[in-house]
Amino acid sequence: MLSMRPARPEDRRALEAMIRARSDWMKDNRLANWRSWGKHVDELAANCASCYGDMWVLTEDDDKIVGCTTILRTAAPWAWTAREAAEPAFYLNATVTDPAERHRKLGTLIASWAVDRAARENISGVRRDCTSPALAKYYEKQEFRIVRRISQAGGKIVFALERTAEVIPELSDWFSSGGPTTAPRGTQIRDCTNHMARTQAAVLHSVAANQDATATPV
């Protein structure tokens, strides 16, 4: 059985090992941004003890950590307007899943959990940003819509995406079965091994160009 729980300081070593494994997997598969992930392992894992955002971990029966994400309540200024920033929303940041479990679509599960949790907390929606067109398309498969595209220096484009919060009853079945026997309502799942390359490696809004690590088989 899978479950989401708040991260704890004592999770740091396990998080470092998982994030490093993800970086190594990307390197072995010649995927972009593996150096960035390797460089930020310590900072990303340290989110388990940070008060800046709420870090959550996805665990297996024995409390083995197989995924993580950080929910921020503040908007990235390069992606969202002042009016949007004033709206209550979750901002998913630094989502990572164990590469050995990529066939289980855990990244999609984490995103769907965030959408469901936002609804239960009366939060209007879940937002995320990335600079990869392929990753943006992948998020669209999860029912995130592109709100805008922002041009940046060097020719990069930042995609700002949002999904309206909603309760997803099917999540309980997926958590209890430990895998995606059926996709959460409306979510189209596909094997997207290479999209790990477009993962957002931003460290809590520090670098807009880095990509989000839910990028592999989610």
PDB file of C-alpha atoms in Angstrom:
ATOM      1  CA  MET A   1       0.000   0.000   0.000  1.00  0.00           C
ATOM      2  CA  LEU A   2       1.142   3.531  -0.789  1.00  0.00           C
ATOM      3  CA  SER A   3       0.586   6.606   1.334  1.00  0.00           C
ATOM      4  CA  MET A   4       1.540  10.276   1.460  1.00  0.00           C
ATOM      5  CA  ARG A   5       2.842  11.798   4.673  1.00  0.00           C
ATOM      6  CA  PRO A   6       4.700  14.977   5.672  1.00  0.00           C
ATOM      7  CA  ALA A   7       8.467  14.659   5.322  1.00  0.00           C
ATOM      8  CA  ARG A   8      10.555  14.537   8.492  1.00  0.00           C
ATOM      9  CA  PRO A   9      14.168  15.596   9.115  1.00  0.00           C
ATOM     10  CA  GLU A  10      15.138  11.946   9.562  1.00  0.00           C
ATOM     11  CA  ASP A  11      14.032  11.278   5.952  1.00  0.00           C
ATOM     12  CA  ARG A  12      16.972  13.234   4.597  1.00  0.00           C
ATOM     13  CA  ARG A  13      19.330  10.306   3.901  1.00  0.00           C
ATOM     14  CA  ALA A  14      16.637   8.318   2.120  1.00  0.00           C
ATOM     15  CA  LEU A  15      15.682  11.369   0.077  1.00  0.00           C
ATOM     16  CA  GLU A  16      19.298  12.022  -0.876  1.00  0.00           C
ATOM     17  CA  ALA A  17      19.669   8.412  -2.023  1.00  0.00           C
ATOM     18  CA  MET A  18      16.496   8.550  -4.132  1.00  0.00           C
ATOM     19  CA  ILE A  19      17.326  11.892  -5.747  1.00  0.00           C
ATOM     20  CA  ARG A  20      20.886  10.755  -6.464  1.00  0.00           C
ATOM     21  CA  ALA A  21      19.533   7.523  -7.983  1.00  0.00           C
ATOM     22  CA  ARG A  22      17.313   9.628 -10.229  1.00  0.00           C
ATOM     23  CA  SER A  23      20.262  11.749 -11.335  1.00  0.00           C
ATOM     24  CA  ASP A  24      22.364   8.640 -12.005  1.00  0.00           C
ATOM     25  CA  TRP A  25      19.528   7.067 -13.967  1.00  0.00           C
ATOM     26  CA  MET A  26      19.249  10.190 -16.106  1.00  0.00           C
ATOM     27  CA  LYS A  27      22.999  10.146 -16.731  1.00  0.00           C
ATOM     28  CA  ASP A  28      22.968   6.459 -17.689  1.00  0.00           C
ATOM     29  CA  ASN A  29      20.150   7.134 -20.142  1.00  0.00           C
ATOM     30  CA  ARG A  30      21.880  10.230 -21.526  1.00  0.00           C
ATOM     31  CA  LEU A  31      19.071  12.522 -20.496  1.00  0.00           C
ATOM     32  CA  ALA A  32      19.492  16.253 -20.101  1.00  0.00           C
ATOM     33  CA  ASN A  33      19.821  18.026 -16.754  1.00  0.00           C
ATOM     34  CA  TRP A  34      21.332  15.095 -14.854  1.00  0.00           C
ATOM     35  CA  ARG A  35      24.188  17.361 -13.731  1.00  0.00           C
ATOM     36  CA  SER A  36      21.719  19.856 -12.293  1.00  0.00           C
ATOM     37  CA  TRP A  37      19.940  17.176 -10.308  1.00  0.00           C
ATOM     38  CA  GLY A  38      23.233  15.809  -9.039  1.00  0.00           C
ATOM     39  CA  LYS A  39      24.346  19.278  -8.047  1.00  0.00           C
ATOM     40  CA  HIS A  40      21.182  19.999  -6.041  1.00  0.00           C
ATOM     41  CA  VAL A  41      20.769  16.659  -4.240  1.00  0.00           C
ATOM     42  CA  ASP A  42      21.609  18.076  -0.810  1.00  0.00           C
ATOM     43  CA  GLU A  43      19.417  21.161  -1.232  1.00  0.00           C
ATOM     44  CA  LEU A  44      16.418  19.202  -2.485  1.00  0.00           C
ATOM     45  CA  ALA A  45      16.682  16.612   0.278  1.00  0.00           C
ATOM     46  CA  ALA A  46      17.018  19.381   2.858  1.00  0.00           C
ATOM     47  CA  ASN A  47      13.453  20.449   2.075  1.00  0.00           C
ATOM     48  CA  CYS A  48      12.390  17.777   4.567  1.00  0.00           C
ATOM     49  CA  ALA A  49      13.477  20.143   7.333  1.00  0.00           C
ATOM     50  CA  SER A  50      12.546  23.428   5.667  1.00  0.00           C
ATOM     51  CA  CYS A  51       9.779  25.730   6.834  1.00  0.00           C
ATOM     52  CA  TYR A  52       9.644  27.464   3.430  1.00  0.00           C
ATOM     53  CA  GLY A  53       7.332  24.874   1.898  1.00  0.00           C
ATOM     54  CA  ASP A  54       5.527  21.684   2.863  1.00  0.00           C
ATOM     55  CA  MET A  55       7.495  18.656   1.702  1.00  0.00           C
ATOM     56  CA  TRP A  56       5.565  15.395   1.402  1.00  0.00           C
ATOM     57  CA  VAL A  57       6.864  11.898   0.758  1.00  0.00           C
ATOM     58  CA  LEU A  58       5.197   8.951  -0.969  1.00  0.00           C
ATOM     59  CA  THR A  59       5.924   5.780   0.976  1.00  0.00           C
ATOM     60  CA  GLU A  60       5.482   2.037   0.595  1.00  0.00           C
ATOM     61  CA  ASP A  61       4.173  -0.334   3.286  1.00  0.00           C
ATOM     62  CA  ASP A  62       7.484  -0.461   5.156  1.00  0.00           C
ATOM     63  CA  ASP A  63       7.767   3.357   5.018  1.00  0.00           C
ATOM     64  CA  LYS A  64      10.237   3.128   2.146  1.00  0.00           C
ATOM     65  CA  ILE A  65      10.281   6.481   0.348  1.00  0.00           C
ATOM     66  CA  VAL A  66       9.473   6.115  -3.359  1.00  0.00           C
ATOM     67  CA  GLY A  67       8.599   9.714  -4.200  1.00  0.00           C
ATOM     68  CA  CYS A  68       8.413  13.256  -2.884  1.00  0.00           C
ATOM     69  CA  THR A  69       7.115  16.696  -3.718  1.00  0.00           C
ATOM     70  CA  THR A  70       7.094  20.127  -2.118  1.00  0.00           C
ATOM     71  CA  ILE A  71       3.955  22.261  -1.997  1.00  0.00           C
ATOM     72  CA  LEU A  72       4.656  25.978  -2.003  1.00  0.00           C
ATOM     73  CA  ARG A  73       2.050  28.635  -1.255  1.00  0.00           C
ATOM     74  CA  THR A  74       3.887  31.472  -3.015  1.00  0.00           C
ATOM     75  CA  ALA A  75       4.011  32.038  -6.748  1.00  0.00           C
ATOM     76  CA  ALA A  76       7.136  32.146  -8.898  1.00  0.00           C
ATOM     77  CA  PRO A  77       7.250  35.813 -10.026  1.00  0.00           C
ATOM     78  CA  TRP A  78       8.484  34.914 -13.501  1.00  0.00           C
ATOM     79  CA  ALA A  79       5.408  32.757 -14.198  1.00  0.00           C
ATOM     80  CA  TRP A  80       2.434  34.291 -12.393  1.00  0.00           C
ATOM     81  CA  THR A  81       0.914  37.770 -12.206  1.00  0.00           C
ATOM     82  CA  ALA A  82       0.424  39.696  -8.966  1.00  0.00           C
ATOM     83  CA  ARG A  83      -3.308  39.045  -9.172  1.00  0.00           C
ATOM     84  CA  GLU A  84      -2.767  35.306  -9.594  1.00  0.00           C
ATOM     85  CA  ALA A  85      -0.205  35.266  -6.807  1.00  0.00           C
ATOM     86  CA  ALA A  86      -2.851  36.664  -4.473  1.00  0.00           C
ATOM     87  CA  GLU A  87      -5.141  33.703  -5.158  1.00  0.00           C
ATOM     88  CA  PRO A  88      -4.912  30.633  -2.899  1.00  0.00           C
ATOM     89  CA  ALA A  89      -3.107  27.895  -4.816  1.00  0.00           C
ATOM     90  CA  PHE A  90      -0.676  25.021  -4.425  1.00  0.00           C
ATOM     91  CA  TYR A  91       2.591  25.266  -6.376  1.00  0.00           C
ATOM     92  CA  LEU A  92       4.161  21.861  -6.974  1.00  0.00           C
ATOM     93  CA  ASN A  93       7.943  21.985  -6.842  1.00  0.00           C
ATOM     94  CA  ALA A  94      10.770  19.448  -7.031  1.00  0.00           C
ATOM     95  CA  THR A  95       8.682  16.315  -7.490  1.00  0.00           C
ATOM     96  CA  VAL A  96      10.923  13.240  -7.638  1.00  0.00           C
ATOM     97  CA  THR A  97      10.141   9.538  -7.907  1.00  0.00           C
ATOM     98  CA  ASP A  98      12.320   6.453  -7.508  1.00  0.00           C
ATOM     99  CA  PRO A  99      13.576   5.483 -10.995  1.00  0.00           C
ATOM    100  CA  ALA A 100      13.293   1.799 -10.075  1.00  0.00           C
ATOM    101  CA  GLU A 101       9.535   2.326  -9.655  1.00  0.00           C
ATOM    102  CA  ARG A 102       8.948   4.396 -12.775  1.00  0.00           C
ATOM    103  CA  HIS A 103       6.613   1.790 -14.305  1.00  0.00           C
ATOM    104  CA  ARG A 104       4.102   2.495 -11.524  1.00  0.00           C
ATOM    105  CA  LYS A 105       3.298   6.075 -12.642  1.00  0.00           C
ATOM    106  CA  LEU A 106       4.016   7.482  -9.194  1.00  0.00           C
ATOM    107  CA  GLY A 107       4.571  11.027 -10.421  1.00  0.00           C
ATOM    108  CA  THR A 108       1.048  11.110 -11.827  1.00  0.00           C
ATOM    109  CA  LEU A 109      -0.247   9.759  -8.531  1.00  0.00           C
ATOM    110  CA  ILE A 110       1.501  12.543  -6.616  1.00  0.00           C
ATOM    111  CA  ALA A 111       0.084  15.223  -8.933  1.00  0.00           C
ATOM    112  CA  SER A 112      -3.427  13.801  -8.606  1.00  0.00           C
ATOM    113  CA  TRP A 113      -3.054  13.633  -4.825  1.00  0.00           C
ATOM    114  CA  ALA A 114      -2.152  17.342  -4.784  1.00  0.00           C
ATOM    115  CA  VAL A 115      -5.234  18.214  -6.859  1.00  0.00           C
ATOM    116  CA  ASP A 116      -7.434  16.218  -4.489  1.00  0.00           C
ATOM    117  CA  ARG A 117      -5.829  17.670  -1.353  1.00  0.00           C
ATOM    118  CA  ALA A 118      -6.217  21.217  -2.669  1.00  0.00           C
ATOM    119  CA  ALA A 119      -9.953  20.639  -3.121  1.00  0.00           C
ATOM    120  CA  ARG A 120     -10.314  19.266   0.402  1.00  0.00           C
ATOM    121  CA  GLU A 121      -8.523  22.348   1.787  1.00  0.00           C
ATOM    122  CA  ASN A 122     -10.677  24.743  -0.263  1.00  0.00           C
ATOM    123  CA  ILE A 123      -7.707  25.765  -2.404  1.00  0.00           C
ATOM    124  CA  SER A 124      -8.755  26.798  -5.901  1.00  0.00           C
ATOM    125  CA  GLY A 125      -6.096  24.998  -7.918  1.00  0.00           C
ATOM    126  CA  VAL A 126      -2.663  23.455  -8.369  1.00  0.00           C
ATOM    127  CA  ARG A 127       0.024  25.204 -10.403  1.00  0.00           C
ATOM    128  CA  ARG A 128       3.434  24.333 -11.748  1.00  0.00           C
ATOM    129  CA  ASP A 129       5.885  25.723 -14.290  1.00  0.00           C
ATOM    130  CA  CYS A 130       8.512  24.236 -16.566  1.00  0.00           C
ATOM    131  CA  THR A 131      10.680  25.155 -19.554  1.00  0.00           C
ATOM    132  CA  SER A 132      10.245  21.963 -21.566  1.00  0.00           C
ATOM    133  CA  PRO A 133       7.556  21.842 -24.290  1.00  0.00           C
ATOM    134  CA  ALA A 134       7.450  18.048 -23.984  1.00  0.00           C
ATOM    135  CA  LEU A 135       6.952  18.234 -20.232  1.00  0.00           C
ATOM    136  CA  ALA A 136       4.252  20.873 -20.662  1.00  0.00           C
ATOM    137  CA  LYS A 137       2.434  18.491 -23.019  1.00  0.00           C
ATOM    138  CA  TYR A 138       2.812  15.735 -20.455  1.00  0.00           C
ATOM    139  CA  TYR A 139       1.226  17.936 -17.791  1.00  0.00           C
ATOM    140  CA  GLU A 140      -1.619  18.660 -20.184  1.00  0.00           C
ATOM    141  CA  LYS A 141      -2.252  14.905 -20.235  1.00  0.00           C
ATOM    142  CA  GLN A 142      -2.800  15.245 -16.495  1.00  0.00           C
ATOM    143  CA  GLU A 143      -5.428  17.927 -17.190  1.00  0.00           C
ATOM    144  CA  PHE A 144      -3.184  20.860 -16.393  1.00  0.00           C
ATOM    145  CA  ARG A 145      -3.808  23.671 -18.852  1.00  0.00           C
ATOM    146  CA  ILE A 146      -1.226  26.106 -20.122  1.00  0.00           C
ATOM    147  CA  VAL A 147      -2.082  29.534 -18.745  1.00  0.00           C
ATOM    148  CA  ARG A 148       0.721  31.352 -20.560  1.00  0.00           C
ATOM    149  CA  ARG A 149       4.124  31.055 -22.178  1.00  0.00           C
ATOM    150  CA  ILE A 150       6.824  33.474 -21.029  1.00  0.00           C
ATOM    151  CA  SER A 151       9.879  34.193 -23.161  1.00  0.00           C
ATOM    152  CA  GLN A 152      13.167  34.416 -21.308  1.00  0.00           C
ATOM    153  CA  ALA A 153      16.739  35.340 -22.149  1.00  0.00           C
ATOM    154  CA  GLY A 154      18.501  32.762 -24.259  1.00  0.00           C
ATOM    155  CA  GLY A 155      15.358  31.789 -26.098  1.00  0.00           C
ATOM    156  CA  LYS A 156      13.883  29.688 -23.311  1.00  0.00           C
ATOM    157  CA  ILE A 157      10.137  29.568 -22.811  1.00  0.00           C
ATOM    158  CA  VAL A 158       8.568  29.144 -19.373  1.00  0.00           C
ATOM    159  CA  PHE A 159       5.220  27.352 -19.386  1.00  0.00           C
ATOM    160  CA  ALA A 160       2.866  28.247 -16.543  1.00  0.00           C
ATOM    161  CA  LEU A 161       0.252  25.542 -15.997  1.00  0.00           C
ATOM    162  CA  GLU A 162      -2.729  25.152 -13.713  1.00  0.00           C
ATOM    163  CA  ARG A 163      -5.346  22.538 -12.859  1.00  0.00           C
ATOM    164  CA  THR A 164      -8.552  23.279 -10.992  1.00  0.00           C
ATOM    165  CA  ALA A 165      -8.757  21.505  -7.653  1.00  0.00           C
ATOM    166  CA  GLU A 166     -11.205  18.605  -7.454  1.00  0.00           C
ATOM    167  CA  VAL A 167     -11.858  15.636  -5.202  1.00  0.00           C
ATOM    168  CA  ILE A 168     -10.692  12.413  -6.878  1.00  0.00           C
ATOM    169  CA  PRO A 169     -12.336   9.418  -5.135  1.00  0.00           C
ATOM    170  CA  GLU A 170     -10.447   6.918  -7.300  1.00  0.00           C
ATOM    171  CA  LEU A 171      -7.173   7.825  -5.587  1.00  0.00           C
ATOM    172  CA  SER A 172      -7.960   5.607  -2.603  1.00  0.00           C
ATOM    173  CA  ASP A 173      -8.035   2.532  -4.855  1.00  0.00           C
ATOM    174  CA  TRP A 174      -4.699   3.410  -6.400  1.00  0.00           C
ATOM    175  CA  PHE A 175      -3.059   3.996  -3.036  1.00  0.00           C
ATOM    176  CA  SER A 176      -4.379   0.718  -1.644  1.00  0.00           C
ATOM    177  CA  SER A 177      -3.395  -1.341  -4.692  1.00  0.00           C
ATOM    178  CA  GLY A 178       0.098   0.150  -4.828  1.00  0.00           C
ATOM    179  CA  GLY A 179      -0.106   0.860  -8.533  1.00  0.00           C
ATOM    180  CA  PRO A 180      -2.157   2.431 -11.329  1.00  0.00           C
ATOM    181  CA  THR A 181      -4.667  -0.334 -11.995  1.00  0.00           C
ATOM    182  CA  THR A 182      -6.870   2.476 -13.269  1.00  0.00           C
ATOM    183  CA  ALA A 183      -5.980   6.107 -13.805  1.00  0.00           C
ATOM    184  CA  PRO A 184      -7.555   8.818 -11.660  1.00  0.00           C
ATOM    185  CA  ARG A 185     -10.609  10.356 -13.334  1.00  0.00           C
ATOM    186  CA  GLY A 186      -9.761  12.166 -16.544  1.00  0.00           C
ATOM    187  CA  THR A 187      -6.051  11.433 -16.347  1.00  0.00           C
ATOM    188  CA  GLN A 188      -4.460   9.948 -19.450  1.00  0.00           C
ATOM    189  CA  ILE A 189      -1.405   7.912 -18.545  1.00  0.00           C
ATOM    190  CA  ARG A 190       1.337   7.046 -20.975  1.00  0.00           C
ATOM    191  CA  ASP A 191       4.802   5.617 -20.614  1.00  0.00           C
ATOM    192  CA  CYS A 192       6.955   8.710 -20.834  1.00  0.00           C
ATOM    193  CA  THR A 193      10.414   7.473 -19.916  1.00  0.00           C
ATOM    194  CA  ASN A 194      12.293  10.292 -21.574  1.00  0.00           C
ATOM    195  CA  HIS A 195      10.304  13.112 -20.028  1.00  0.00           C
ATOM    196  CA  MET A 196      12.483  12.813 -16.922  1.00  0.00           C
ATOM    197  CA  ALA A 197      14.912  14.862 -18.938  1.00  0.00           C
ATOM    198  CA  ARG A 198      12.546  17.784 -18.732  1.00  0.00           C
ATOM    199  CA  THR A 199      12.105  17.609 -14.981  1.00  0.00           C
ATOM    200  CA  GLN A 200      12.022  20.839 -13.056  1.00  0.00           C
ATOM    201  CA  ALA A 201      15.206  20.984 -10.997  1.00  0.00           C
ATOM    202  CA  ALA A 202      14.473  24.369  -9.499  1.00  0.00           C
ATOM    203  CA  VAL A 203      15.250  24.466  -5.807  1.00  0.00           C
ATOM    204  CA  LEU A 204      12.225  26.188  -4.266  1.00  0.00           C
ATOM    205  CA  HIS A 205      11.999  28.915  -6.919  1.00  0.00           C
ATOM    206  CA  SER A 206      15.757  29.382  -7.162  1.00  0.00           C
ATOM    207  CA  VAL A 207      16.322  28.638 -10.851  1.00  0.00           C
ATOM    208  CA  ALA A 208      13.514  29.038 -13.364  1.00  0.00           C
ATOM    209  CA  ALA A 209      15.311  27.050 -16.047  1.00  0.00           C
ATOM    210  CA  ASN A 210      15.538  23.799 -14.113  1.00  0.00           C
ATOM    211  CA  GLN A 211      12.900  21.148 -14.750  1.00  0.00           C
ATOM    212  CA  ASP A 212      10.495  19.135 -12.591  1.00  0.00           C
ATOM    213  CA  ALA A 213      11.576  15.574 -11.710  1.00  0.00           C
ATOM    214  CA  THR A 214       8.246  13.840 -11.980  1.00  0.00           C
ATOM    215  CA  ALA A 215       9.328  13.466 -15.443  1.00  0.00           C
ATOM    216  CA  THR A 216       9.705   9.777 -15.764  1.00  0.00           C
ATOM    217  CA  PRO A 217       7.128   7.149 -15.936  1.00  0.00           C
ATOM    218  CA  VAL A 218       4.549   8.599 -13.744  1.00  0.00           C
TER     219      VAL A 218
END
